[in-house]
Coordinates of C-alpha atoms in Angstrom, one line a residue:
Chain A
V1262 CA 116.3 118.4 137.8
S1263 CA 115.3 117.8 135.1
D1264 CA 114.1 120.4 132.9
E1265 CA 109.6 120.3 132.4
L1266 CA 110.3 120.3 129.2
D1267 CA 112.3 117.2 128.5
E1268 CA 109.3 116.0 130.9
V1269 CA 106.4 116.5 128.5
R1270 CA 108.9 115.1 125.5
R1271 CA 109.6 111.8 127.0
Y1272 CA 105.5 111.6 127.5
V1273 CA 104.2 112.7 124.6
N1274 CA 106.4 110.5 123.3
A1275 CA 105.5 107.4 125.6
I1276 CA 102.5 107.7 123.5
A1277 CA 101.5 104.4 121.6
P1278 CA 101.5 105.5 118.6
P1279 CA 97.1 104.4 116.5
D1280 CA 96.8 100.8 116.6
E1281 CA 96.4 98.8 113.3
E1282 CA 92.8 99.3 113.8
T1283 CA 92.6 102.8 113.1
M1284 CA 95.0 103.2 110.9
A1285 CA 92.9 101.1 108.7
K1286 CA 90.0 103.4 110.0
V1287 CA 92.1 107.3 108.8
K1288 CA 92.7 105.5 105.5
S1289 CA 89.0 103.7 105.0
R1290 CA 87.6 107.2 105.6
V1291 CA 90.0 109.6 103.3
G1292 CA 88.6 106.7 100.6
A1293 CA 85.6 108.4 101.7
A1294 CA 86.5 111.1 100.5
R1295 CA 87.7 110.4 98.0
A1296 CA 85.3 108.9 96.7
T1297 CA 82.0 111.6 97.8
R1298 CA 84.5 113.7 96.4
G1299 CA 87.3 113.4 94.4
I1300 CA 89.5 116.1 92.2
D1301 CA 88.4 119.3 92.5
P1302 CA 90.4 121.8 91.6
D1303 CA 87.5 124.6 90.4
R1304 CA 86.3 124.9 93.3
S1305 CA 86.9 129.0 93.5
G1306 CA 85.5 131.8 96.3
P1307 CA 81.8 132.4 94.7
S1308 CA 81.6 128.3 94.5
R1309 CA 82.3 128.8 98.2
R1310 CA 80.9 130.8 99.1
I1311 CA 77.4 129.7 96.9
N1312 CA 78.0 126.6 98.8
A1313 CA 78.4 128.0 102.2
V1314 CA 75.1 129.9 101.1
R1315 CA 73.0 125.9 100.8
W1316 CA 75.3 124.6 104.1
A1317 CA 74.0 127.3 105.9
A1318 CA 70.0 127.1 104.7
A1319 CA 70.3 122.7 105.1
V1320 CA 71.6 123.2 108.5
V1321 CA 69.4 125.5 109.6
V1322 CA 66.4 123.1 108.2
V1323 CA 67.5 120.2 109.3
L1324 CA 67.9 121.8 112.9
A1325 CA 64.9 122.5 112.7
I1326 CA 63.5 118.9 111.8
G1327 CA 66.3 118.6 114.9
A1328 CA 64.2 120.3 116.9
A1329 CA 60.7 118.5 115.2
L1330 CA 62.0 115.2 116.1
L1331 CA 63.7 116.2 120.0
V1332 CA 60.8 117.9 120.6
A1333 CA 57.7 114.6 119.6
S1334 CA 60.6 112.0 121.1
L1335 CA 60.9 113.8 124.8
G1336 CA 56.6 112.1 125.4
H1337 CA 56.7 109.5 124.4
H1338 CA 61.4 107.9 125.0
G1339 CA 63.2 108.3 127.6
P1340 CA 67.6 108.2 126.5
A1341 CA 68.3 108.6 122.6
K1342 CA 70.1 106.0 121.6
S1343 CA 72.2 103.0 123.6
M1344 CA 76.3 103.7 123.4
G1345 CA 75.9 99.9 121.4
A1346 CA 73.2 101.2 119.5
H1347 CA 76.0 103.7 118.5
L1348 CA 78.7 101.5 118.3
Q1349 CA 76.9 99.9 115.5
D1350 CA 75.5 103.4 113.6
R1351 CA 79.9 104.0 113.6
L1352 CA 80.4 100.2 111.9
T1353 CA 78.1 101.0 109.7
R1354 CA 78.7 104.0 108.8
L1355 CA 82.5 102.9 107.9
V1356 CA 81.0 98.9 106.3
V1357 CA 79.1 101.8 103.6
D1358 CA 82.3 104.0 103.4
D1359 CA 84.6 100.8 102.9
V1360 CA 81.4 100.0 99.4
S1361 CA 82.4 103.6 98.3
V1362 CA 85.7 103.4 98.0
T1363 CA 85.3 99.6 96.7
V1364 CA 83.1 101.5 93.5
A1365 CA 85.0 104.3 93.6
A1366 CA 88.1 102.1 92.7
G1367 CA 86.0 102.1 89.1
S1368 CA 86.9 98.9 88.4
Y1369 CA 87.0 95.3 90.3
D1370 CA 87.6 91.4 89.4
M1371 CA 85.8 89.5 91.8
T1372 CA 85.1 85.3 91.2
F1373 CA 81.8 84.0 93.4
T1374 CA 80.4 80.6 94.3
D1375 CA 76.8 80.6 95.4
T1376 CA 76.0 77.7 97.1
T1377 CA 72.4 76.0 97.9
T1378 CA 71.1 73.5 101.1
P1379 CA 67.8 72.4 100.6
A1380 CA 65.5 72.6 103.1
T1381 CA 65.0 68.4 103.8
V1382 CA 67.6 66.2 104.7
T1383 CA 68.4 63.3 105.2
P1384 CA 71.8 61.9 107.4
T1385 CA 72.1 58.7 106.0
T1386 CA 72.3 59.6 103.0
P1387 CA 75.4 58.4 100.4
C1388 CA 77.3 60.7 98.8
A1389 CA 79.6 58.4 97.0
K1390 CA 78.9 60.1 93.3
E1391 CA 76.7 58.5 90.7
S1392 CA 77.3 57.7 88.0
G1393 CA 77.3 60.0 85.2
G1394 CA 74.9 62.3 87.0
Q1395 CA 75.2 66.1 88.7
G1396 CA 78.1 66.1 91.6
V1397 CA 76.8 65.3 94.9
L1398 CA 76.0 68.5 96.6
V1399 CA 77.4 68.4 100.6
G1400 CA 76.3 71.6 103.0
P1401 CA 79.5 73.5 104.4
G1402 CA 82.4 72.0 106.2
Q1403 CA 81.3 68.6 104.4
Q1404 CA 83.4 66.6 101.7
S1405 CA 82.8 65.3 98.7
T1406 CA 85.4 63.2 97.5
G1407 CA 85.5 59.6 96.9
T1408 CA 82.6 57.0 97.4
T1409 CA 83.2 56.3 101.0
A1410 CA 79.7 56.3 102.2
Q1411 CA 79.1 59.7 104.4
P1412 CA 76.7 61.7 106.3
C1413 CA 75.3 64.3 103.6
W1414 CA 71.9 66.7 102.3
A1415 CA 70.1 64.6 100.5
Q1416 CA 68.9 65.9 96.6
T1417 CA 66.1 66.9 97.4
A1418 CA 65.7 70.2 96.0
P1419 CA 62.8 72.2 97.8
P1420 CA 59.9 73.1 95.7
G1421 CA 60.4 75.5 92.4
I1422 CA 65.1 75.0 92.4
S1423 CA 66.1 72.6 90.7
S1424 CA 68.8 69.9 92.6
S1425 CA 71.5 70.6 90.3
L1426 CA 71.2 74.0 90.3
S1427 CA 72.4 74.2 93.7
S1428 CA 75.9 74.8 92.9
I1429 CA 77.1 77.9 90.6
S1430 CA 80.3 79.3 90.3
G1431 CA 81.4 81.9 88.2
H1432 CA 84.2 85.2 87.4
G1433 CA 83.2 88.2 86.8
T1434 CA 84.2 92.0 86.3
V1435 CA 82.3 95.2 87.4
D1436 CA 82.6 98.6 86.1
T1437 CA 81.0 100.8 88.0
N1438 CA 80.5 104.1 86.5
P1439 CA 78.9 104.4 84.1
Y1440 CA 77.7 101.0 86.0
A1441 CA 78.3 97.3 83.8
M1442 CA 79.0 93.4 85.1
V1443 CA 79.6 90.3 82.9
T1444 CA 79.7 87.1 84.5
E1445 CA 80.7 83.6 83.7
S1446 CA 79.1 80.9 85.4
N1447 CA 78.6 77.4 85.4
V1448 CA 75.3 76.6 86.5
G1449 CA 74.5 73.1 87.0
S1450 CA 72.6 71.0 83.8
L1451 CA 72.5 75.5 82.2
G1452 CA 76.3 74.8 81.5
P1453 CA 78.1 77.8 81.7
I1454 CA 76.0 81.2 81.0
T1455 CA 77.6 84.5 79.8
L1456 CA 75.2 87.4 81.5
Y1457 CA 76.2 90.9 80.4
D1458 CA 74.2 93.7 82.0
N1459 CA 74.9 97.7 82.4
G1460 CA 71.9 98.0 84.1
T1461 CA 70.0 98.9 81.9
N1462 CA 69.6 95.4 79.4
V1463 CA 70.6 92.5 80.1
W1464 CA 72.1 89.3 77.8
E1465 CA 72.3 85.9 78.7
I1466 CA 73.9 84.0 76.0
G1467 CA 73.6 80.0 77.3
G1468 CA 70.9 79.5 79.7
G1469 CA 67.1 80.7 78.2
D1470 CA 69.9 83.1 75.7
Y1471 CA 67.7 85.9 77.5
G1472 CA 67.7 89.1 76.0
L1473 CA 69.0 87.8 72.0
S1474 CA 67.1 88.2 69.6
A1475 CA 68.3 84.8 67.9
P1476 CA 70.6 82.4 68.6
G1477 CA 73.9 83.4 67.5
Q1478 CA 72.6 86.9 67.4
V1479 CA 73.1 88.8 71.1
G1480 CA 71.2 92.0 69.7
P1481 CA 70.6 95.5 71.8
G1482 CA 69.4 92.7 75.0
A1483 CA 66.1 93.0 76.5
P1484 CA 65.3 94.3 79.3
L1485 CA 66.7 94.6 83.4
S1486 CA 63.5 94.4 84.9
G1487 CA 61.9 92.0 82.4
Y1488 CA 64.7 88.7 83.3
A1489 CA 63.6 88.9 86.6
G1490 CA 60.5 86.1 85.7
S1491 CA 63.6 84.0 84.1
V1492 CA 65.4 83.5 87.3
E1493 CA 62.9 84.1 89.1
G1494 CA 61.6 81.4 87.1
T1495 CA 65.0 78.9 87.8
V1496 CA 65.9 79.0 91.4
G1497 CA 62.7 80.7 92.8
Q1498 CA 60.7 83.6 93.3
V1499 CA 62.9 85.0 96.7
Q1500 CA 66.1 83.6 95.8
G1501 CA 65.5 85.3 92.7
A1502 CA 64.9 88.7 93.7
L1503 CA 67.5 88.6 95.8
D1504 CA 69.1 87.8 92.9
M1505 CA 67.5 90.3 91.2
E1506 CA 68.6 92.8 93.7
G1507 CA 72.6 92.1 92.9
L1508 CA 71.7 93.4 89.7
A1509 CA 70.1 95.3 89.6
S1510 CA 72.6 97.4 93.0
G1511 CA 75.0 98.8 90.4
T1512 CA 77.7 97.0 92.3
G1513 CA 77.4 93.5 90.8
Y1514 CA 77.3 91.4 93.4
M1515 CA 77.9 93.4 96.3
D1516 CA 74.4 94.3 96.7
L1517 CA 75.4 97.1 99.7
E1518 CA 73.1 99.5 100.5
A1519 CA 73.6 101.9 103.8
R1520 CA 69.2 101.1 104.2
E1521 CA 70.4 97.4 103.5
I1522 CA 72.2 97.1 106.9
Q1523 CA 70.6 96.5 110.6
G1524 CA 73.3 96.4 112.6
T1525 CA 77.1 95.6 112.4
Q1526 CA 79.1 94.1 114.7
P1527 CA 83.4 93.6 114.3
A1528 CA 83.8 90.3 114.0
G1529 CA 87.7 89.4 114.1
T1530 CA 90.0 89.6 111.3
G1531 CA 92.1 87.6 109.0
S1532 CA 93.4 87.6 105.3
V1533 CA 91.7 87.4 101.8
D1534 CA 95.0 86.7 99.3
G1535 CA 97.3 87.2 101.6
V1536 CA 95.9 90.8 102.3
P1537 CA 95.1 91.8 106.0
V1538 CA 91.7 92.3 106.5
T1539 CA 88.6 93.8 109.0
I1540 CA 86.2 91.4 109.4
Y1541 CA 81.9 93.2 109.9
K1542 CA 78.9 90.7 110.6
L1543 CA 76.4 92.6 109.5
S1544 CA 72.7 92.1 109.7
E1545 CA 71.5 93.0 106.4
S1546 CA 66.7 92.9 105.6
G1547 CA 67.5 91.9 101.8
L1548 CA 66.0 95.2 100.2
L1549 CA 67.5 97.6 98.8
D1550 CA 66.6 101.6 98.1
P1551 CA 65.2 102.2 95.4
N1552 CA 65.2 105.7 95.9
I1553 CA 68.9 106.5 96.4
G1554 CA 70.4 108.3 93.7
G1555 CA 72.3 107.1 90.1
L1556 CA 70.0 104.3 89.6
T1557 CA 69.1 103.6 85.8
S1558 CA 64.6 103.1 85.7
E1559 CA 65.4 100.0 85.2
Q1560 CA 67.6 99.3 88.2
V1561 CA 64.4 101.0 90.1
S1562 CA 61.8 98.6 89.2
T1563 CA 63.7 96.2 89.3
I1564 CA 64.7 96.7 93.2
R1565 CA 60.9 97.5 93.4
A1566 CA 59.9 94.6 92.4
A1567 CA 62.1 92.4 93.9
D1568 CA 61.4 94.6 97.1
A1569 CA 57.4 93.5 96.9
I1570 CA 58.7 89.7 97.0
I1571 CA 61.0 89.6 99.8
K1572 CA 58.6 91.8 102.0
S1573 CA 55.9 89.6 101.4
S1574 CA 57.8 86.7 101.3
G1575 CA 58.9 86.7 105.3
F1576 CA 62.2 86.8 104.2
A1577 CA 64.0 86.5 107.5
G1578 CA 67.0 88.7 106.7
K1579 CA 71.2 88.2 105.5
T1580 CA 73.9 87.9 107.8
T1581 CA 76.9 88.9 105.9
W1582 CA 79.9 88.8 107.0
V1583 CA 82.6 92.0 105.4
S1584 CA 86.7 91.2 104.7
V1585 CA 88.2 94.4 104.3
D1586 CA 91.7 95.5 104.0
S1587 CA 93.3 98.9 105.0
E1588 CA 92.9 100.7 102.3
G1589 CA 89.2 100.4 103.0
Y1590 CA 88.8 97.8 99.7
I1591 CA 86.1 95.3 100.4
R1592 CA 88.0 91.8 99.8
E1593 CA 85.4 89.3 100.5
Q1594 CA 81.9 89.1 101.3
K1595 CA 80.3 85.7 102.8
T1596 CA 76.2 85.7 103.1
Q1597 CA 74.0 83.4 104.4
Y1598 CA 70.6 83.0 104.3
T1599 CA 67.8 81.2 104.7
L1600 CA 64.7 80.8 102.6
P1601 CA 61.2 80.8 103.9
D1602 CA 60.9 77.3 102.6
G1603 CA 63.7 76.4 104.7
S1604 CA 67.1 75.9 102.7
M1605 CA 69.6 78.4 103.5
V1606 CA 71.4 79.9 100.8
T1607 CA 76.1 80.5 101.0
E1608 CA 77.1 83.2 98.7
D1609 CA 80.9 83.9 99.3
T1610 CA 82.0 87.1 96.7
I1611 CA 85.9 87.2 96.8
L1612 CA 87.2 90.8 95.5
S1613 CA 90.3 92.0 93.7
N1614 CA 92.0 93.9 91.2
F1615 CA 90.8 97.4 92.2
G1616 CA 90.5 100.0 89.4
C1617 CA 92.5 97.5 86.6
A1618 CA 89.8 95.7 86.0
G1619 CA 89.0 97.0 82.5
T1620 CA 86.5 98.2 80.8
V1621 CA 83.5 95.9 80.4
L1622 CA 82.0 95.9 77.1
M1623 CA 78.4 95.6 76.3
P1624 CA 77.7 93.0 73.4
G1625 CA 78.6 94.8 69.7
Q1626 CA 79.4 98.0 71.5
A1627 CA 82.9 99.2 70.3
G1628 CA 86.2 99.7 72.4
T1629 CA 89.3 99.2 74.3
S1630 CA 88.3 96.8 77.3
A1631 CA 91.7 96.9 78.5
P1632 CA 92.5 98.2 81.1
S1633 CA 96.2 101.1 81.0
A1634 CA 99.1 99.8 80.7
N1635 CA 100.8 101.2 83.8
C1636 CA 97.9 100.6 85.9
V1637 CA 98.4 98.5 89.3
S1638 CA 95.8 98.1 91.6
P1639 CA 96.2 98.0 94.9
D1640 CA 96.7 94.2 95.0
T1641 CA 99.7 92.1 96.1
A1642 CA 97.8 89.0 95.7
G1643 CA 99.9 86.1 94.0
A1644 CA 98.0 83.4 91.4
T1645 CA 96.0 81.9 93.7
G1646 CA 93.9 83.3 97.0
T1647 CA 93.0 81.3 99.5
T1648 CA 90.7 82.9 101.9
T1649 CA 92.8 82.2 106.3
P1650 CA 90.2 82.1 108.3
S1651 CA 89.4 84.9 110.3
T1652 CA 89.7 84.8 114.5
G1653 CA 86.4 85.6 114.6
S1654 CA 83.6 83.6 114.1
M1655 CA 83.4 84.2 109.9
P1656 CA 81.6 80.6 108.3
Q1657 CA 85.9 79.0 107.2
T1658 CA 85.5 78.3 104.1
S1659 CA 88.4 77.9 101.5
T1660 CA 87.6 79.8 97.5
S1661 CA 90.9 78.9 94.6
M1662 CA 90.8 81.7 92.4
T1663 CA 92.3 83.3 90.0
A1664 CA 93.4 86.9 90.8
T1665 CA 92.8 88.8 87.8
P1666 CA 90.1 86.6 85.8
S1667 CA 89.4 87.2 82.4
I1668 CA 86.3 86.8 80.4
P1669 CA 86.9 85.2 77.3
P1670 CA 85.1 86.5 74.3
T1671 CA 82.2 84.6 73.8
T1672 CA 81.2 82.6 71.0
V1673 CA 78.3 83.3 70.2
A1674 CA 77.8 87.3 69.8
P1675 CA 78.3 87.6 66.3
T1676 CA 80.4 90.4 67.2
P1677 CA 83.5 89.8 69.4
V1678 CA 83.9 90.6 73.1
S1679 CA 86.0 90.9 75.4
T1680 CA 87.0 92.0 78.4
T1681 CA 89.5 92.5 80.6
Chain B
M247 CA 100.1 105.7 91.4
S248 CA 103.2 102.8 92.0
D249 CA 105.5 104.6 89.2
N250 CA 105.9 107.2 91.5
G251 CA 105.6 106.1 94.4
A252 CA 109.5 106.1 95.0
S253 CA 110.2 109.8 94.5
A254 CA 106.3 110.0 96.8
K255 CA 107.9 109.0 99.0
S256 CA 111.1 111.4 99.4
S257 CA 109.2 114.9 98.3
T258 CA 107.7 117.1 101.0
D259 CA 104.5 117.6 102.0
A260 CA 104.0 120.3 100.1
V261 CA 104.2 118.0 96.7
V262 CA 102.5 114.5 98.5
I263 CA 99.4 116.6 98.7
R264 CA 100.0 119.1 94.9
Q265 CA 100.7 115.2 94.3
S266 CA 97.1 114.3 95.2
L267 CA 95.4 116.6 94.2
L268 CA 95.8 114.9 90.7
D269 CA 95.9 110.8 92.3
P270 CA 94.0 110.6 95.8
R271 CA 95.3 107.9 96.9
S272 CA 98.7 109.8 97.6
F273 CA 96.9 111.5 100.3
S274 CA 98.0 108.2 102.0
L275 CA 101.7 109.5 102.3
I276 CA 100.5 112.6 104.6
V277 CA 98.2 109.7 106.5
E278 CA 101.6 107.6 106.7
R279 CA 103.7 110.1 108.3
H280 CA 102.2 112.3 110.5
A281 CA 98.6 109.9 112.0
T282 CA 101.0 109.0 114.4
S283 CA 101.8 113.2 115.9
I284 CA 98.5 113.4 115.4
F285 CA 96.7 111.2 117.3
R286 CA 99.8 111.7 120.0
Y287 CA 98.6 115.5 120.3
L288 CA 94.7 113.8 120.3
V289 CA 95.6 111.7 122.9
C290 CA 96.5 114.8 125.3
R291 CA 93.7 117.0 124.1
V292 CA 90.8 114.3 124.8
D293 CA 90.7 110.1 126.0
R294 CA 92.4 107.5 123.9
S295 CA 89.2 105.7 122.8
A296 CA 87.7 109.3 120.7
S297 CA 91.8 110.5 119.3
E298 CA 90.9 106.9 117.0
D299 CA 88.0 108.6 115.6
L300 CA 89.2 112.1 115.8
L301 CA 92.9 110.8 113.4
A302 CA 90.2 109.8 111.5
D303 CA 88.3 113.0 111.1
V304 CA 91.5 114.8 110.5
F305 CA 92.6 113.8 108.4
A306 CA 88.9 112.9 106.0
A307 CA 89.0 117.3 106.7
A308 CA 92.7 117.2 105.7
F309 CA 92.1 115.4 102.8
Q310 CA 89.1 117.4 101.4
A311 CA 91.2 120.1 102.5
R312 CA 94.1 119.8 100.1
D313 CA 93.0 121.9 97.4
R314 CA 93.5 125.1 100.0
Y315 CA 96.9 124.1 101.1
D316 CA 99.8 126.1 101.6
A317 CA 102.7 125.0 99.8
S318 CA 105.0 127.5 101.5
Y319 CA 105.2 125.9 104.2
E320 CA 107.2 121.7 103.1
S321 CA 106.0 120.2 106.6
A322 CA 101.8 119.7 106.7
L323 CA 101.9 119.0 110.1
P324 CA 101.3 122.4 111.3
W325 CA 98.2 122.3 108.8
L326 CA 97.0 118.7 110.3
L327 CA 97.7 120.2 113.7
G328 CA 95.3 123.1 113.2
I329 CA 92.9 121.2 111.7
S330 CA 93.2 118.7 115.2
T331 CA 92.6 122.0 117.4
N332 CA 89.9 122.8 115.4
V333 CA 88.5 119.1 116.0
V334 CA 89.2 118.8 119.0
R335 CA 87.4 121.6 120.2
H336 CA 84.4 120.7 117.7
Y337 CA 84.2 117.2 119.3
Q338 CA 84.1 118.7 122.7
R339 CA 81.6 121.8 121.9
S340 CA 79.2 118.3 120.7
E341 CA 80.3 115.9 124.0
V342 CA 79.3 119.5 127.0
R343 CA 76.1 119.2 124.3
R344 CA 75.5 116.4 124.5
G345 CA 76.1 115.8 127.9
S346 CA 73.9 119.2 128.4
M347 CA 71.3 117.5 126.4
M348 CA 71.7 113.9 128.7
R349 CA 70.9 115.6 131.7
R350 CA 67.8 117.2 131.1
L351 CA 66.6 113.7 128.7
T352 CA 67.2 110.9 132.0
H353 CA 67.3 113.5 135.0
L354 CA 71.2 111.8 135.7
N355 CA 73.5 113.3 137.4
R356 CA 75.5 112.0 134.3
R357 CA 79.7 112.5 135.3
S358 CA 80.4 115.9 133.4
I359 CA 82.5 115.8 130.8
E360 CA 86.2 118.0 131.6
V361 CA 89.5 117.7 130.1
S362 CA 90.9 116.7 133.0
E363 CA 89.4 113.8 133.7
A364 CA 89.4 113.4 129.9
I365 CA 93.3 113.3 130.6
D366 CA 93.7 111.0 133.2
A367 CA 92.5 108.7 130.0
V368 CA 96.0 108.9 128.7
A369 CA 97.6 105.1 127.3
V370 CA 100.5 104.9 126.7
T371 CA 103.1 102.3 126.0
A372 CA 104.8 101.3 128.7
E373 CA 104.1 100.5 132.7
L374 CA 104.0 104.3 133.3
H375 CA 106.4 105.8 136.1
D376 CA 106.0 107.6 138.8
E377 CA 107.3 110.4 136.1
M378 CA 104.9 110.3 133.7
L379 CA 102.2 109.4 136.4
S380 CA 102.8 112.4 137.9
M381 CA 102.9 114.5 134.7
R382 CA 100.2 113.4 133.5
R383 CA 98.6 114.6 136.8
A384 CA 100.1 118.0 135.7
L385 CA 99.0 117.9 132.1
G386 CA 96.2 117.3 133.6
A387 CA 95.7 120.0 135.6
L388 CA 97.2 123.0 133.2
S389 CA 94.6 125.1 131.6
E390 CA 94.5 124.2 127.7
S391 CA 96.2 127.1 125.6
H392 CA 98.8 125.8 128.6
R393 CA 98.6 122.6 127.6
Q394 CA 98.0 123.3 123.5
V395 CA 101.2 125.1 124.0
L396 CA 103.0 122.6 126.1
V397 CA 102.5 119.4 123.7
L398 CA 103.0 121.7 120.4
S399 CA 106.3 123.2 121.6
A400 CA 108.0 120.6 124.1
G401 CA 106.3 117.4 123.6
L402 CA 105.8 117.3 119.4
G403 CA 108.9 119.5 119.1
L404 CA 107.8 122.5 116.9
S405 CA 109.0 125.7 116.0
Y406 CA 107.1 128.9 117.5
E407 CA 107.2 129.7 113.9
D408 CA 104.9 127.0 113.5
V409 CA 102.3 126.7 116.9
A410 CA 101.8 130.3 116.3
R411 CA 100.4 128.7 112.9
T412 CA 99.0 125.7 114.1
L413 CA 97.0 127.8 117.1
G414 CA 96.7 130.5 114.6
I415 CA 98.3 133.2 117.3
R416 CA 101.3 135.6 117.4
I417 CA 104.8 134.1 117.9
G418 CA 105.5 136.8 120.2
T419 CA 102.5 134.8 122.3
V420 CA 103.8 131.6 121.8
R421 CA 106.5 132.0 123.3
S422 CA 105.3 134.0 126.7
R423 CA 102.4 131.2 126.8
L424 CA 104.8 128.8 126.7
S425 CA 106.7 130.7 129.0
R426 CA 103.5 131.3 131.5
A427 CA 102.3 127.5 131.4
R428 CA 106.8 126.3 131.7
R429 CA 105.9 127.7 135.2
R430 CA 102.5 126.2 135.6
L431 CA 103.7 122.6 134.7
R432 CA 107.1 123.2 137.5
E433 CA 104.4 124.5 140.2
L434 CA 102.5 121.0 139.9
L435 CA 105.4 119.0 139.0
A436 CA 106.8 120.3 142.4
A437 CA 102.9 120.3 144.1
D438 CA 103.5 116.6 143.4
G439 CA 106.8 116.2 144.6
Q440 CA 108.8 115.9 142.0
Y441 CA 110.8 118.9 141.7
Q442 CA 111.4 120.1 144.4
E443 CA 112.7 123.3 144.3
Y444 CA 111.2 126.2 142.7
D445 CA 113.8 127.4 139.9
E446 CA 113.0 130.6 139.2
S447 CA 114.6 131.5 135.8
V448 CA 112.6 129.5 134.2
Q449 CA 110.3 133.0 135.0
P450 CA 109.5 135.1 132.2
S451 CA 110.3 138.5 132.4
V452 CA 107.9 141.1 132.4
A453 CA 109.0 142.6 129.4
E454 CA 108.6 139.2 127.8
E455 CA 104.5 138.8 129.2
R456 CA 103.5 142.4 128.6
Q457 CA 105.0 141.6 124.8
T458 CA 101.9 139.8 124.3

């Protein structure tokens, strides 16, 4: 007869350990706690008591509101949320936590490719590259190599959008606290554009030279909200408003915010830069909340103006696939949406070098941009990264990038500006 | 972080937790070390699906409370198990409340959420043979306090002192509770056919029972 305690031990040891997904959730939650609280060594007894009193008061208020809502809901509705909605809420919270983890890293590099597919499609249009002309725009999954005639999108641009602007790629660096972003993009016939954004002012070097006091003179920059006119006039009003939401989000191109997310579904697994990721598919309104804390007045007014345009346009929302690694860092964000004019936009942003991307300096700003020599990012990627198609339904693309994008000092600014 | 990575891996939990006050990322080492034990404890208390969620709650709570960790304890496992106990208690209360509210709202005869049913949903690695099934049933039929002490002591190998610390009870109480739990477990296993004879020698002495 075996000892019952041995039996208990055997039984407990036979319980399967938590799977990778569960461990990823744990790390994500701890990372979120790290982001929301961080180091707080000064917490003392009295402050805890004060906090406890505050919490108690808050709980009373919440309970009162909850009771009122419950009474109201009993009068009008049946059961509360379905289990499916409950799961979606949980997944959404997870993704929001992951955004917090990524933002809490302090900085990251990014590469991005935005493609606009015009609404008008002529399947038989040859896709040969015209001599001396712009590269031929192709649809997702299509090839543009060689001169063999093949079905592709026509080059007819939708009203307000120049076909030469239909594909934008670039790279950049984002600091999250304080917010500062620099990107270098290749924008069709406009050529390279370097954009600096600190949440209040913008400097566009190249393109329309917005924010420059004179060609070659960077000056103090110009208000972020005023940049909307330039962007919307170039890429179209709704597309421009969506772009401005990203610029005003405080997270650069990773403009994910809780209120914007309308639904979240698991979308399989994959890898980005060789790092295993879990992929979530989000439905987003495209609208940001101007009332969340930490935004500058310029960001608030920019978001409000962009929200108004998006709402009035009948914009149907965005679908975004977010790839999150086991540490909770968002490695890739891929977004697709259709503009009211029927053109389809695909945006792909790959993030890397979390916490070690250095300090972004605005034009004329003094300081050191290089990260500390001891800084080690959780990245384990090599120099070239590719996005491995996931097992989910994420659009299958491949993106070449450098692991550590470097923005060279601009040739326009009189003061040398450098980032990483 | 990486500079300290090698040394951190050989450090005690107390040292790692102290380091995590300056370098929060080092707390992930605590997660790696104890996630499996905590998870198994949770699975013995609630169903596996809930355990997957609660595991994150436990470590998030631990991270936030790490500045209050008593560094005189080298291993953080009892501390984490104590947090797990509180997290499970909170979860079970909320589940009961939710079940009650759902019944009121829907007037459906929704099945009550009982630990015995949750235990029945325990999943293990391989196919459970008869003994394991029998053990699962027996553990599920035990009282909450008996199951706790058995899983902590026999299942996870904690000392009496650590079990006492985890549950916030005296060592004497741990001994007597464990003794009664063993007796009850044997009764249940015997009733299930696993033990044909009841071994009187494992019965706790009267003195031991009164020690509590």
